[in-house]
mmCIF file of C-alpha atoms in Angstrom:
data_model
loop_
_atom_site.group_PDB
_atom_site.id
_atom_site.type_symbol
_atom_site.label_atom_id
_atom_site.label_comp_id
_atom_site.label_asym_id
_atom_site.label_seq_id
_atom_site.Cartn_x
_atom_site.Cartn_y
_atom_site.Cartn_z
ATOM 1 C CA MET A 18 138.116 58.870 60.419
ATOM 2 C CA THR A 19 137.687 56.461 63.303
ATOM 3 C CA THR A 20 135.885 57.710 66.361
ATOM 4 C CA ASP A 21 136.333 56.956 70.043
ATOM 5 C CA GLU A 22 132.916 55.325 69.877
ATOM 6 C CA ILE A 23 134.227 52.814 67.343
ATOM 7 C CA THR A 24 137.314 51.927 69.348
ATOM 8 C CA ASP A 25 135.199 51.678 72.524
ATOM 9 C CA LEU A 26 132.758 49.344 70.781
ATOM 10 C CA LEU A 27 135.582 47.256 69.318
ATOM 11 C CA THR A 28 137.247 47.002 72.725
ATOM 12 C CA GLY A 29 134.014 46.057 74.488
ATOM 13 C CA ALA A 30 133.193 43.471 71.855
ATOM 14 C CA TYR A 31 136.711 42.002 72.121
ATOM 15 C CA ILE A 32 136.297 41.534 75.877
ATOM 16 C CA ASP A 33 132.773 40.150 75.445
ATOM 17 C CA GLU A 34 133.944 37.560 72.919
ATOM 18 C CA LEU A 35 136.632 36.326 75.295
ATOM 19 C CA GLU A 36 134.169 36.167 78.192
ATOM 20 C CA THR A 37 131.856 34.154 75.948
ATOM 21 C CA VAL A 38 134.681 31.708 75.211
ATOM 22 C CA MET A 39 135.256 31.216 78.934
ATOM 23 C CA ASN A 40 131.568 30.641 79.655
ATOM 24 C CA TYR A 41 130.977 28.373 76.660
ATOM 25 C CA GLN A 42 133.998 26.272 77.632
ATOM 26 C CA THR A 43 132.901 25.982 81.241
ATOM 27 C CA ASN A 44 129.320 25.068 80.334
ATOM 28 C CA ALA A 45 130.516 22.532 77.764
ATOM 29 C CA ILE A 46 132.502 20.867 80.542
ATOM 30 C CA VAL A 47 129.976 20.953 83.390
ATOM 31 C CA LEU A 48 126.663 20.121 81.704
ATOM 32 C CA ASP A 49 125.398 16.621 82.463
ATOM 33 C CA GLY A 50 122.539 14.432 81.344
ATOM 34 C CA ILE A 51 120.998 12.933 78.278
ATOM 35 C CA HIS A 52 119.784 16.299 76.987
ATOM 36 C CA ALA A 53 123.148 18.009 77.350
ATOM 37 C CA GLU A 54 125.268 16.395 74.651
ATOM 38 C CA GLU A 55 123.968 18.305 71.622
ATOM 39 C CA VAL A 56 124.239 21.652 73.436
ATOM 40 C CA LYS A 57 127.735 20.803 74.712
ATOM 41 C CA THR A 58 128.839 19.919 71.187
ATOM 42 C CA SER A 59 127.442 23.163 69.816
ATOM 43 C CA LEU A 60 129.167 25.210 72.530
ATOM 44 C CA GLU A 61 132.480 23.472 71.831
ATOM 45 C CA GLU A 62 132.157 24.228 68.105
ATOM 46 C CA ASP A 63 131.274 27.868 68.795
ATOM 47 C CA ILE A 64 134.331 28.409 70.999
ATOM 48 C CA GLN A 65 136.706 28.579 68.022
ATOM 49 C CA GLU A 66 134.378 30.911 66.157
ATOM 50 C CA GLU A 67 134.178 33.247 69.166
ATOM 51 C CA LEU A 68 137.988 33.190 69.433
ATOM 52 C CA ASP A 69 138.169 34.076 65.741
ATOM 53 C CA HIS A 70 135.831 37.013 66.400
ATOM 54 C CA ALA A 71 138.102 38.242 69.197
ATOM 55 C CA ARG A 72 141.116 37.920 66.906
ATOM 56 C CA MET A 73 139.387 39.923 64.153
ATOM 57 C CA LEU A 74 138.394 42.637 66.622
ATOM 58 C CA GLY A 75 141.881 42.752 68.151
ATOM 59 C CA GLU A 76 143.488 42.992 64.732
ATOM 60 C CA ARG A 77 141.136 45.828 63.786
ATOM 61 C CA LEU A 78 142.030 47.684 66.979
ATOM 62 C CA LYS A 79 145.715 47.247 66.126
ATOM 63 C CA GLN A 80 145.095 48.617 62.621
ATOM 64 C CA LEU A 81 143.513 51.656 64.267
ATOM 65 C CA ASP A 82 146.644 52.172 66.430
ATOM 66 C CA GLU A 83 144.920 50.834 69.519
ATOM 67 C CA SER A 84 145.812 47.791 71.590
ATOM 68 C CA PRO A 85 143.317 45.111 72.474
ATOM 69 C CA PRO A 86 142.894 45.003 76.247
ATOM 70 C CA GLY A 87 144.573 42.509 78.532
ATOM 71 C CA SER A 88 143.015 40.614 81.393
ATOM 72 C CA GLU A 89 143.317 43.526 83.826
ATOM 73 C CA SER A 90 140.674 45.327 81.762
ATOM 74 C CA PHE A 91 138.251 42.443 82.147
ATOM 75 C CA GLU A 92 135.038 42.787 84.150
ATOM 76 C CA ALA A 93 132.585 39.898 83.953
ATOM 77 C CA ASN A 94 129.129 40.828 82.632
ATOM 78 C CA GLN A 95 127.552 37.584 81.426
ATOM 79 C CA HIS A 96 125.775 36.691 84.645
ATOM 80 C CA SER A 97 123.091 34.606 82.933
ATOM 81 C CA LEU A 98 125.726 32.485 81.193
ATOM 82 C CA GLN A 99 127.367 31.287 84.398
ATOM 83 C CA PRO A 100 127.301 27.517 84.846
ATOM 84 C CA PRO A 101 124.090 26.402 86.550
ATOM 85 C CA GLU A 102 124.173 24.914 90.050
ATOM 86 C CA ASP A 103 122.153 22.014 88.675
ATOM 87 C CA THR A 104 124.448 20.680 85.952
ATOM 88 C CA THR A 105 121.481 19.055 84.197
ATOM 89 C CA ASP A 106 119.760 22.452 83.749
ATOM 90 C CA VAL A 107 120.371 22.655 80.009
ATOM 91 C CA GLN A 108 117.598 25.240 79.608
ATOM 92 C CA ALA A 109 119.453 27.692 81.877
ATOM 93 C CA VAL A 110 122.505 27.448 79.637
ATOM 94 C CA ILE A 111 120.399 27.820 76.485
ATOM 95 C CA GLU A 112 118.766 30.940 77.930
ATOM 96 C CA GLY A 113 122.182 32.317 78.920
ATOM 97 C CA VAL A 114 123.517 31.753 75.418
ATOM 98 C CA LEU A 115 120.483 33.476 73.908
ATOM 99 C CA GLU A 116 120.957 36.503 76.161
ATOM 100 C CA ALA A 117 124.668 36.686 75.290
ATOM 101 C CA GLU A 118 123.878 36.418 71.577
ATOM 102 C CA GLU A 119 121.250 39.167 71.800
ATOM 103 C CA ASP A 120 123.790 41.414 73.538
ATOM 104 C CA ALA A 121 126.390 40.628 70.870
ATOM 105 C CA ILE A 122 123.933 41.321 68.056
ATOM 106 C CA GLU A 123 123.078 44.669 69.606
ATOM 107 C CA THR A 124 126.789 45.520 69.941
ATOM 108 C CA TYR A 125 127.580 44.641 66.326
ATOM 109 C CA ARG A 126 124.588 46.566 65.021
ATOM 110 C CA SER A 127 125.799 49.606 67.005
ATOM 111 C CA LEU A 128 129.298 49.104 65.615
ATOM 112 C CA ILE A 129 127.953 48.933 62.055
ATOM 113 C CA GLU A 130 126.020 52.144 62.589
ATOM 114 C CA ALA A 131 129.016 53.945 64.108
ATOM 115 C CA ALA A 132 131.330 52.713 61.353
ATOM 116 C CA THR A 133 128.901 53.810 58.651
ATOM 117 C CA GLU A 134 128.629 57.275 60.187
ATOM 118 C CA ALA A 135 132.426 57.526 60.471
ATOM 119 C CA ASN A 136 132.962 56.323 56.884
ATOM 120 C CA ASP A 137 134.962 53.331 58.166
ATOM 121 C CA PRO A 138 134.056 50.512 55.758
ATOM 122 C CA VAL A 139 136.694 48.121 57.115
ATOM 123 C CA THR A 140 135.272 48.164 60.635
ATOM 124 C CA GLU A 141 131.784 47.957 59.157
ATOM 125 C CA ASP A 142 132.786 44.842 57.207
ATOM 126 C CA VAL A 143 134.280 43.201 60.311
ATOM 127 C CA ALA A 144 131.094 43.927 62.267
ATOM 128 C CA VAL A 145 128.812 42.651 59.485
ATOM 129 C CA THR A 146 130.811 39.413 59.242
ATOM 130 C CA ILE A 147 130.640 38.780 62.980
ATOM 131 C CA LEU A 148 126.979 39.832 63.164
ATOM 132 C CA ALA A 149 126.075 37.118 60.661
ATOM 133 C CA ASP A 150 127.771 34.490 62.845
ATOM 134 C CA GLU A 151 126.059 35.746 66.004
ATOM 135 C CA GLU A 152 122.644 35.681 64.330
ATOM 136 C CA ALA A 153 123.300 32.098 63.212
ATOM 137 C CA HIS A 154 124.202 31.117 66.789
ATOM 138 C CA ARG A 155 121.016 32.753 68.053
ATOM 139 C CA THR A 156 118.935 30.816 65.517
ATOM 140 C CA GLU A 157 120.569 27.535 66.530
ATOM 141 C CA PHE A 158 119.941 28.127 70.235
ATOM 142 C CA ARG A 159 116.355 29.253 69.608
ATOM 143 C CA GLY A 160 115.925 25.815 68.059
ATOM 144 C CA PHE A 161 117.416 24.179 71.157
ATOM 145 C CA GLN A 162 115.071 26.259 73.317
ATOM 146 C CA LYS A 163 112.048 24.878 71.452
ATOM 147 C CA GLU A 164 113.372 21.324 71.408
ATOM 148 C CA PHE A 165 114.624 20.785 74.949
ATOM 149 C CA PRO A 166 112.288 20.018 77.834
ATOM 150 C CA MET A 167 111.526 22.696 80.404
ATOM 151 C CA ASP A 168 112.106 21.410 83.938
#
């Protein structure tokens, strides 16, 4: 039996994934400088994966007789992932990505716990799959954080 908590978590995660796509795309466009290219490339590659996450979450909501939300339900929350005023501030983007990934990891762990308690193995599987991707992104950006110069 699916709970309201599960559908709320799925809905929130769906919106978060789409906000992440918007912020990754914008940062991949605006970053400048010799240190930016590797981070821009990584962000561009992650965009499709984040879209795939949103699709998986939306499809799961549909399977649970819920609709994924439209843009009127959107409220921006990723303040640290906004494009930096200084477009060469690669570290600011790296830190924003790390914060977004930590938030996503926390959400998917909560979703796994709720799905386990509700005996909903399909939602649990979706959350575990996405969690693995988010942890991989976090690891990659932790590496960037160590590698890129602090200004």
